[in-house]
PDB file of C-alpha atoms and ligand atoms in Angstrom:
ATOM      1  CA  MET A   1       2.719  16.606   7.027  1.00  0.00           C
ATOM      2  CA  SER A   2       3.813  16.539   3.420  1.00  0.00           C
ATOM      3  CA  ALA A   3       7.381  16.023   2.295  1.00  0.00           C
ATOM      4  CA  LEU A   4       7.758  16.087  -1.471  1.00  0.00           C
ATOM      5  CA  VAL A   5      11.068  14.450  -2.321  1.00  0.00           C
ATOM      6  CA  GLU A   6      12.098  13.190  -5.750  1.00  0.00           C
ATOM      7  CA  SER A   7      14.235  10.128  -6.262  1.00  0.00           C
ATOM      8  CA  ARG A   8      17.534  10.113  -8.142  1.00  0.00           C
ATOM      9  CA  LEU A   9      17.183   6.475  -9.169  1.00  0.00           C
ATOM     10  CA  ASN A  10      17.084   5.703 -12.867  1.00  0.00           C
ATOM     11  CA  PRO A  11      14.186   3.449 -13.940  1.00  0.00           C
ATOM     12  CA  SER A  12      16.307   1.880 -16.682  1.00  0.00           C
ATOM     13  CA  LEU A  13      18.660   0.531 -13.981  1.00  0.00           C
ATOM     14  CA  ALA A  14      15.915  -1.108 -11.909  1.00  0.00           C
ATOM     15  CA  ALA A  15      16.319  -4.827 -11.223  1.00  0.00           C
ATOM     16  CA  TYR A  16      12.551  -5.314 -11.504  1.00  0.00           C
ATOM     17  CA  ASP A  17       9.931  -3.384 -13.442  1.00  0.00           C
ATOM     18  CA  ALA A  18       6.333  -4.523 -13.842  1.00  0.00           C
ATOM     19  CA  ILE A  19       2.882  -3.160 -14.508  1.00  0.00           C
ATOM     20  CA  VAL A  20       0.098  -4.277 -12.157  1.00  0.00           C
ATOM     21  CA  PRO A  21      -3.150  -4.033 -14.144  1.00  0.00           C
ATOM     22  CA  ALA A  22      -6.197  -2.281 -12.694  1.00  0.00           C
ATOM     23  CA  GLY A  23      -7.864  -4.399 -10.024  1.00  0.00           C
ATOM     24  CA  GLU A  24      -5.093  -7.028  -9.841  1.00  0.00           C
ATOM     25  CA  PRO A  25      -3.044  -8.212  -6.852  1.00  0.00           C
ATOM     26  CA  TRP A  26       0.786  -8.338  -6.647  1.00  0.00           C
ATOM     27  CA  ILE A  27       3.034 -10.093  -4.131  1.00  0.00           C
ATOM     28  CA  HIS A  28       6.822 -10.009  -3.911  1.00  0.00           C
ATOM     29  CA  GLU A  29       9.633 -10.574  -1.438  1.00  0.00           C
ATOM     30  CA  LEU A  30      11.957  -7.612  -0.950  1.00  0.00           C
ATOM     31  CA  ARG A  31      15.426  -8.184   0.421  1.00  0.00           C
ATOM     32  CA  ARG A  32      16.908  -5.837   2.998  1.00  0.00           C
ATOM     33  CA  SER A  33      18.182  -2.596   1.384  1.00  0.00           C
ATOM     34  CA  GLN A  34      16.225  -3.056  -1.827  1.00  0.00           C
ATOM     35  CA  ILE A  35      14.321   0.043  -2.963  1.00  0.00           C
ATOM     36  CA  PRO A  36      10.770  -0.497  -4.258  1.00  0.00           C
ATOM     37  CA  ARG A  37       8.885   2.291  -6.016  1.00  0.00           C
ATOM     38  CA  ILE A  38       5.146   2.299  -6.687  1.00  0.00           C
ATOM     39  CA  VAL A  39       4.028   4.572  -9.527  1.00  0.00           C
ATOM     40  CA  ASP A  40       0.489   5.882  -9.979  1.00  0.00           C
ATOM     41  CA  VAL A  41       0.729   5.616 -13.767  1.00  0.00           C
ATOM     42  CA  GLU A  42      -2.447   7.414 -14.811  1.00  0.00           C
ATOM     43  CA  GLY A  43      -3.235   9.201 -11.519  1.00  0.00           C
ATOM     44  CA  ASN A  44      -5.952   8.882  -8.868  1.00  0.00           C
ATOM     45  CA  GLN A  45      -5.345   5.182  -8.265  1.00  0.00           C
ATOM     46  CA  ALA A  46      -5.235   3.654  -4.759  1.00  0.00           C
ATOM     47  CA  ALA A  47      -2.599   0.974  -4.104  1.00  0.00           C
ATOM     48  CA  ASP A  48      -3.686  -0.925  -0.990  1.00  0.00           C
ATOM     49  CA  THR A  49      -0.537  -2.444   0.494  1.00  0.00           C
ATOM     50  CA  LEU A  50       0.433  -4.883   3.257  1.00  0.00           C
ATOM     51  CA  PHE A  51       3.959  -5.539   4.545  1.00  0.00           C
ATOM     52  CA  TYR A  52       5.261  -8.524   6.518  1.00  0.00           C
ATOM     53  CA  ASN A  53       8.550  -9.527   8.064  1.00  0.00           C
ATOM     54  CA  ALA A  54       9.639 -12.145   5.501  1.00  0.00           C
ATOM     55  CA  HIS A  55      10.918 -14.417   8.265  1.00  0.00           C
ATOM     56  CA  ASP A  56       7.818 -14.206  10.469  1.00  0.00           C
ATOM     57  CA  TYR A  57       4.462 -13.405   8.887  1.00  0.00           C
ATOM     58  CA  ALA A  58       2.938 -12.837  12.330  1.00  0.00           C
ATOM     59  CA  ASP A  59       5.147  -9.737  12.524  1.00  0.00           C
ATOM     60  CA  ARG A  60       3.456  -7.355  10.096  1.00  0.00           C
ATOM     61  CA  TYR A  61       2.856  -3.690   9.352  1.00  0.00           C
ATOM     62  CA  SER A  62       1.065  -1.939  12.189  1.00  0.00           C
ATOM     63  CA  ALA A  63      -0.748   1.322  11.422  1.00  0.00           C
ATOM     64  CA  GLN A  64      -1.203   1.967  15.141  1.00  0.00           C
ATOM     65  CA  ASP A  65       2.490   1.656  16.030  1.00  0.00           C
ATOM     66  CA  THR A  66       3.545   3.654  12.972  1.00  0.00           C
ATOM     67  CA  ILE A  67       1.138   6.517  13.721  1.00  0.00           C
ATOM     68  CA  ARG A  68       2.055   6.627  17.392  1.00  0.00           C
ATOM     69  CA  ALA A  69       5.800   6.631  16.744  1.00  0.00           C
ATOM     70  CA  GLN A  70       5.730   9.394  14.127  1.00  0.00           C
ATOM     71  CA  ARG A  71       2.901  11.289  15.861  1.00  0.00           C
ATOM     72  CA  ASN A  72       1.126  11.894  12.587  1.00  0.00           C
ATOM     73  CA  ILE A  73      -1.688  10.086  10.818  1.00  0.00           C
ATOM     74  CA  TYR A  74      -0.433  10.599   7.241  1.00  0.00           C
ATOM     75  CA  LEU A  75       2.478   8.823   5.583  1.00  0.00           C
ATOM     76  CA  THR A  76       5.090  10.566   3.429  1.00  0.00           C
ATOM     77  CA  THR A  77       8.862  10.885   3.013  1.00  0.00           C
ATOM     78  CA  GLY A  78      10.579  10.002   6.269  1.00  0.00           C
ATOM     79  CA  SER A  79       7.743   7.850   7.583  1.00  0.00           C
ATOM     80  CA  GLU A  80       9.068   4.707   9.252  1.00  0.00           C
ATOM     81  CA  LEU A  81       6.736   1.770   8.803  1.00  0.00           C
ATOM     82  CA  LEU A  82       6.758  -0.250  11.995  1.00  0.00           C
ATOM     83  CA  SER A  83       5.635  -3.797  12.607  1.00  0.00           C
ATOM     84  CA  SER A  84       3.322  -5.156  15.259  1.00  0.00           C
ATOM     85  CA  GLN A  85       6.435  -6.342  17.138  1.00  0.00           C
ATOM     86  CA  GLY A  86       8.150  -2.953  16.907  1.00  0.00           C
ATOM     87  CA  HIS A  87      10.551  -3.698  14.044  1.00  0.00           C
ATOM     88  CA  LEU A  88      11.299  -1.160  11.346  1.00  0.00           C
ATOM     89  CA  LEU A  89      10.076  -2.777   8.115  1.00  0.00           C
ATOM     90  CA  LEU A  90      10.582   0.001   5.581  1.00  0.00           C
ATOM     91  CA  THR A  91      11.217   3.727   5.376  1.00  0.00           C
ATOM     92  CA  ILE A  92       9.595   6.014   2.798  1.00  0.00           C
ATOM     93  CA  VAL A  93      12.581   7.635   1.071  1.00  0.00           C
ATOM     94  CA  ALA A  94      10.915   9.600  -1.730  1.00  0.00           C
ATOM     95  CA  ASP A  95       7.382  10.782  -2.421  1.00  0.00           C
ATOM     96  CA  THR A  96       6.030  13.002  -5.189  1.00  0.00           C
ATOM     97  CA  CYS A  97       2.411  12.645  -4.049  1.00  0.00           C
ATOM     98  CA  GLY A  98       2.837  14.039  -0.540  1.00  0.00           C
ATOM     99  CA  ARG A  99       0.321  12.126   1.509  1.00  0.00           C
ATOM    100  CA  HIS A 100      -0.791   8.519   1.887  1.00  0.00           C
ATOM    101  CA  ASP A 101      -3.542   7.072   4.049  1.00  0.00           C
ATOM    102  CA  THR A 102      -3.297   4.300   6.610  1.00  0.00           C
ATOM    103  CA  LEU A 103      -6.604   4.814   8.448  1.00  0.00           C
ATOM    104  CA  GLY A 104      -9.218   3.984   5.821  1.00  0.00           C
ATOM    105  CA  GLY A 105      -8.527   0.262   5.553  1.00  0.00           C
ATOM    106  CA  ALA A 106      -9.023  -1.863   2.462  1.00  0.00           C
ATOM    107  CA  CYS A 107     -12.300  -2.291   0.649  1.00  0.00           C
ATOM    108  CA  ALA A 108     -14.212  -5.527   1.133  1.00  0.00           C
ATOM    109  CA  THR A 109     -17.450  -6.814  -0.342  1.00  0.00           C
ATOM    110  CA  GLU A 110     -19.010  -6.639   3.132  1.00  0.00           C
ATOM    111  CA  SER A 111     -18.151  -2.978   3.716  1.00  0.00           C
ATOM    112  CA  ASN A 112     -19.140  -2.136   0.144  1.00  0.00           C
ATOM    113  CA  MET A 113     -22.611  -3.595   0.749  1.00  0.00           C
ATOM    114  CA  VAL A 114     -23.007  -1.599   3.981  1.00  0.00           C
ATOM    115  CA  ARG A 115     -21.788   1.638   2.454  1.00  0.00           C
ATOM    116  CA  TYR A 116     -23.005   1.417  -1.111  1.00  0.00           C
ATOM    117  CA  GLY A 117     -25.874  -1.082  -1.189  1.00  0.00           C
ATOM    118  CA  LEU A 118     -26.527  -4.791  -1.613  1.00  0.00           C
ATOM    119  CA  GLU A 119     -26.203  -4.545  -5.386  1.00  0.00           C
ATOM    120  CA  THR A 120     -22.426  -4.137  -4.910  1.00  0.00           C
ATOM    121  CA  ARG A 121     -22.231  -7.735  -3.579  1.00  0.00           C
ATOM    122  CA  HIS A 122     -20.669  -9.093  -6.757  1.00  0.00           C
ATOM    123  CA  MET A 123     -18.130  -6.317  -7.177  1.00  0.00           C
ATOM    124  CA  HIS A 124     -14.510  -7.264  -6.737  1.00  0.00           C
ATOM    125  CA  ALA A 125     -12.736  -5.786  -3.650  1.00  0.00           C
ATOM    126  CA  CYS A 126      -9.213  -5.414  -2.249  1.00  0.00           C
ATOM    127  CA  ARG A 127      -9.762  -7.999   0.437  1.00  0.00           C
ATOM    128  CA  GLN A 128     -10.359 -10.681  -2.215  1.00  0.00           C
ATOM    129  CA  SER A 129      -7.209  -9.601  -4.024  1.00  0.00           C
ATOM    130  CA  PHE A 130      -5.209  -9.884  -0.785  1.00  0.00           C
ATOM    131  CA  VAL A 131      -6.627 -13.359  -0.092  1.00  0.00           C
ATOM    132  CA  LYS A 132      -5.854 -14.472  -3.652  1.00  0.00           C
ATOM    133  CA  ALA A 133      -2.274 -13.181  -3.430  1.00  0.00           C
ATOM    134  CA  VAL A 134      -1.401 -14.752  -0.076  1.00  0.00           C
ATOM    135  CA  SER A 135      -3.161 -18.048  -0.927  1.00  0.00           C
ATOM    136  CA  GLU A 136      -1.131 -18.419  -4.102  1.00  0.00           C
ATOM    137  CA  TRP A 137       2.073 -17.408  -2.279  1.00  0.00           C
ATOM    138  CA  GLY A 138       1.692 -20.298   0.179  1.00  0.00           C
ATOM    139  CA  HIS A 139       4.311 -20.747   2.940  1.00  0.00           C
ATOM    140  CA  GLY A 140       1.466 -20.861   5.468  1.00  0.00           C
ATOM    141  CA  PHE A 141       0.244 -17.406   4.528  1.00  0.00           C
ATOM    142  CA  GLU A 142      -3.541 -17.180   4.816  1.00  0.00           C
ATOM    143  CA  LYS A 143      -6.635 -15.025   5.178  1.00  0.00           C
ATOM    144  CA  ARG A 144      -6.173 -14.429   8.892  1.00  0.00           C
ATOM    145  CA  ASP A 145      -2.823 -12.736   8.211  1.00  0.00           C
ATOM    146  CA  ILE A 146      -4.535  -9.847   6.439  1.00  0.00           C
ATOM    147  CA  THR A 147      -4.681  -6.899   8.819  1.00  0.00           C
ATOM    148  CA  HIS A 148      -3.640  -3.226   8.693  1.00  0.00           C
ATOM    149  CA  ASN A 149      -2.867  -1.806   5.291  1.00  0.00           C
ATOM    150  CA  ILE A 150      -1.549   1.362   3.726  1.00  0.00           C
ATOM    151  CA  ASN A 151      -3.500   3.085   0.961  1.00  0.00           C
ATOM    152  CA  PHE A 152      -0.785   4.617  -1.156  1.00  0.00           C
ATOM    153  CA  PHE A 153      -2.006   7.629  -3.189  1.00  0.00           C
ATOM    154  CA  MET A 154      -5.292   7.712  -1.286  1.00  0.00           C
ATOM    155  CA  ASN A 155      -6.533  10.875   0.369  1.00  0.00           C
ATOM    156  CA  VAL A 156      -8.498  10.355   3.595  1.00  0.00           C
ATOM    157  CA  PRO A 157      -8.366  13.682   5.389  1.00  0.00           C
ATOM    158  CA  VAL A 158      -9.409  13.819   9.032  1.00  0.00           C
ATOM    159  CA  THR A 159     -11.464  16.851  10.026  1.00  0.00           C
ATOM    160  CA  PRO A 160     -10.846  18.829  13.271  1.00  0.00           C
ATOM    161  CA  GLN A 161     -13.835  16.893  14.667  1.00  0.00           C
ATOM    162  CA  GLY A 162     -12.066  13.612  13.904  1.00  0.00           C
ATOM    163  CA  THR A 163     -14.257  12.607  10.981  1.00  0.00           C
ATOM    164  CA  LEU A 164     -12.693  10.515   8.215  1.00  0.00           C
ATOM    165  CA  THR A 165     -13.489  11.740   4.727  1.00  0.00           C
ATOM    166  CA  PHE A 166     -12.876   9.719   1.575  1.00  0.00           C
ATOM    167  CA  ALA A 167     -11.874  12.604  -0.636  1.00  0.00           C
ATOM    168  CA  ASP A 168     -10.717  12.914  -4.170  1.00  0.00           C
ATOM    169  CA  GLY A 169      -7.163  11.821  -4.810  1.00  0.00           C
ATOM    170  CA  VAL A 170      -4.175  14.081  -4.214  1.00  0.00           C
ATOM    171  CA  SER A 171      -2.193  12.012  -6.660  1.00  0.00           C
ATOM    172  CA  GLY A 172      -1.727  12.512 -10.387  1.00  0.00           C
ATOM    173  CA  PRO A 173      -0.236  10.774 -13.430  1.00  0.00           C
ATOM    174  CA  GLY A 174       3.319   9.550 -12.810  1.00  0.00           C
ATOM    175  CA  LYS A 175       3.409  10.368  -9.096  1.00  0.00           C
ATOM    176  CA  TYR A 176       5.246   7.811  -7.021  1.00  0.00           C
ATOM    177  CA  VAL A 177       6.288   6.698  -3.576  1.00  0.00           C
ATOM    178  CA  GLU A 178       9.626   5.009  -2.968  1.00  0.00           C
ATOM    179  CA  LEU A 179      10.688   2.972   0.050  1.00  0.00           C
ATOM    180  CA  ARG A 180      13.736   1.224   1.407  1.00  0.00           C
ATOM    181  CA  ALA A 181      13.349  -2.232   2.910  1.00  0.00           C
ATOM    182  CA  GLU A 182      15.070  -2.185   6.311  1.00  0.00           C
ATOM    183  CA  ILE A 183      14.717  -5.948   6.755  1.00  0.00           C
ATOM    184  CA  ASP A 184      13.575  -8.703   4.373  1.00  0.00           C
ATOM    185  CA  VAL A 185       9.867  -8.076   3.810  1.00  0.00           C
ATOM    186  CA  VAL A 186       7.003  -9.520   1.808  1.00  0.00           C
ATOM    187  CA  ALA A 187       4.936  -6.820   0.098  1.00  0.00           C
ATOM    188  CA  VAL A 188       1.346  -7.472  -1.000  1.00  0.00           C
ATOM    189  CA  ILE A 189      -0.465  -4.927  -3.136  1.00  0.00           C
ATOM    190  CA  SER A 190      -4.080  -4.841  -4.197  1.00  0.00           C
ATOM    191  CA  ASN A 191      -4.355  -2.392  -7.047  1.00  0.00           C
ATOM    192  CA  CYS A 192      -7.760  -1.294  -5.789  1.00  0.00           C
ATOM    193  CA  PRO A 193     -10.781  -2.234  -7.954  1.00  0.00           C
ATOM    194  CA  GLN A 194     -13.172   0.032  -6.001  1.00  0.00           C
ATOM    195  CA  LEU A 195     -15.819   1.738  -8.187  1.00  0.00           C
ATOM    196  CA  ASN A 196     -18.070   3.217  -5.480  1.00  0.00           C
ATOM    197  CA  ASN A 197     -15.966   6.032  -4.010  1.00  0.00           C
ATOM    198  CA  PRO A 198     -13.517   8.577  -5.441  1.00  0.00           C
ATOM    199  CA  CYS A 199     -10.349   6.753  -4.262  1.00  0.00           C
ATOM    200  CA  ASN A 200      -9.777   5.618  -7.871  1.00  0.00           C
ATOM    201  CA  GLY A 201     -11.619   8.462  -9.551  1.00  0.00           C
ATOM    202  CA  TYR A 202     -14.328   5.807 -10.269  1.00  0.00           C
ATOM    203  CA  ASN A 203     -11.964   4.383 -12.867  1.00  0.00           C
ATOM    204  CA  PRO A 204      -9.310   1.872 -11.674  1.00  0.00           C
ATOM    205  CA  THR A 205      -6.059   2.132 -13.646  1.00  0.00           C
ATOM    206  CA  PRO A 206      -2.673   0.320 -13.691  1.00  0.00           C
ATOM    207  CA  ILE A 207       0.222   0.923 -11.327  1.00  0.00           C
ATOM    208  CA  ARG A 208       3.886   0.228 -11.978  1.00  0.00           C
ATOM    209  CA  VAL A 209       6.283  -1.356  -9.488  1.00  0.00           C
ATOM    210  CA  LEU A 210      10.053  -0.966  -9.814  1.00  0.00           C
ATOM    211  CA  ILE A 211      12.714  -2.410  -7.519  1.00  0.00           C
ATOM    212  CA  TRP A 212      16.356  -1.364  -7.323  1.00  0.00           C
ATOM    213  CA  ASP A 213      19.123  -3.401  -5.743  1.00  0.00           C
ATOM    214  CA  PRO A 214      21.305  -1.566  -3.223  1.00  0.00           C
ATOM    215  CA  SER A 215      24.131   0.296  -4.962  1.00  0.00           C
TER     216      SER A 215
HETATM  217 ZN1   ZN B   1      -9.902  -1.334  -2.510  1.00  0.00          ZN
END
């Protein structure tokens, strides 16, 4: 499944426009009908992302429900991102990359050590960025709320035998994914600092986040 669709929205008319530096977290509340866009500025960068119902953090993005409902393991234009309680959180409305992963999970220091060796213990990971973001956000948000994530711009093809492969990125400079918030949601992004697999091309780079108000 790949549905390349360009957006007609003009970046100069966005209500919000920010750069998230390589390896940094980002957290923001999106109101219903707002349109966020995530841009892979330099290409080959993974944006690990969590979504929550802004009025109930226990109701959060569910990879399992999303995959089952759309009967496909990859996310692209038209994908409806469902919550653990069956609510539609956001819809992907444009995508110039074509495929996004939601099976691979986020990197953590623990999984890095298992996969890449004990010497990676001190390397920064997405899970720490998520914890930092939600801790600073407050409102009762905490570590235990961090569950399923989406890896925007990340390529994790599944072989006919069912094997997950962390492949080189399908993304490139300036490619983006754009969504529409269907209810009020909190979005948390870890601009992935991973240096041990090709998800960032071994070189983490900035992403850009724009948000448009409904017209
Ligand atoms: Zn990561």
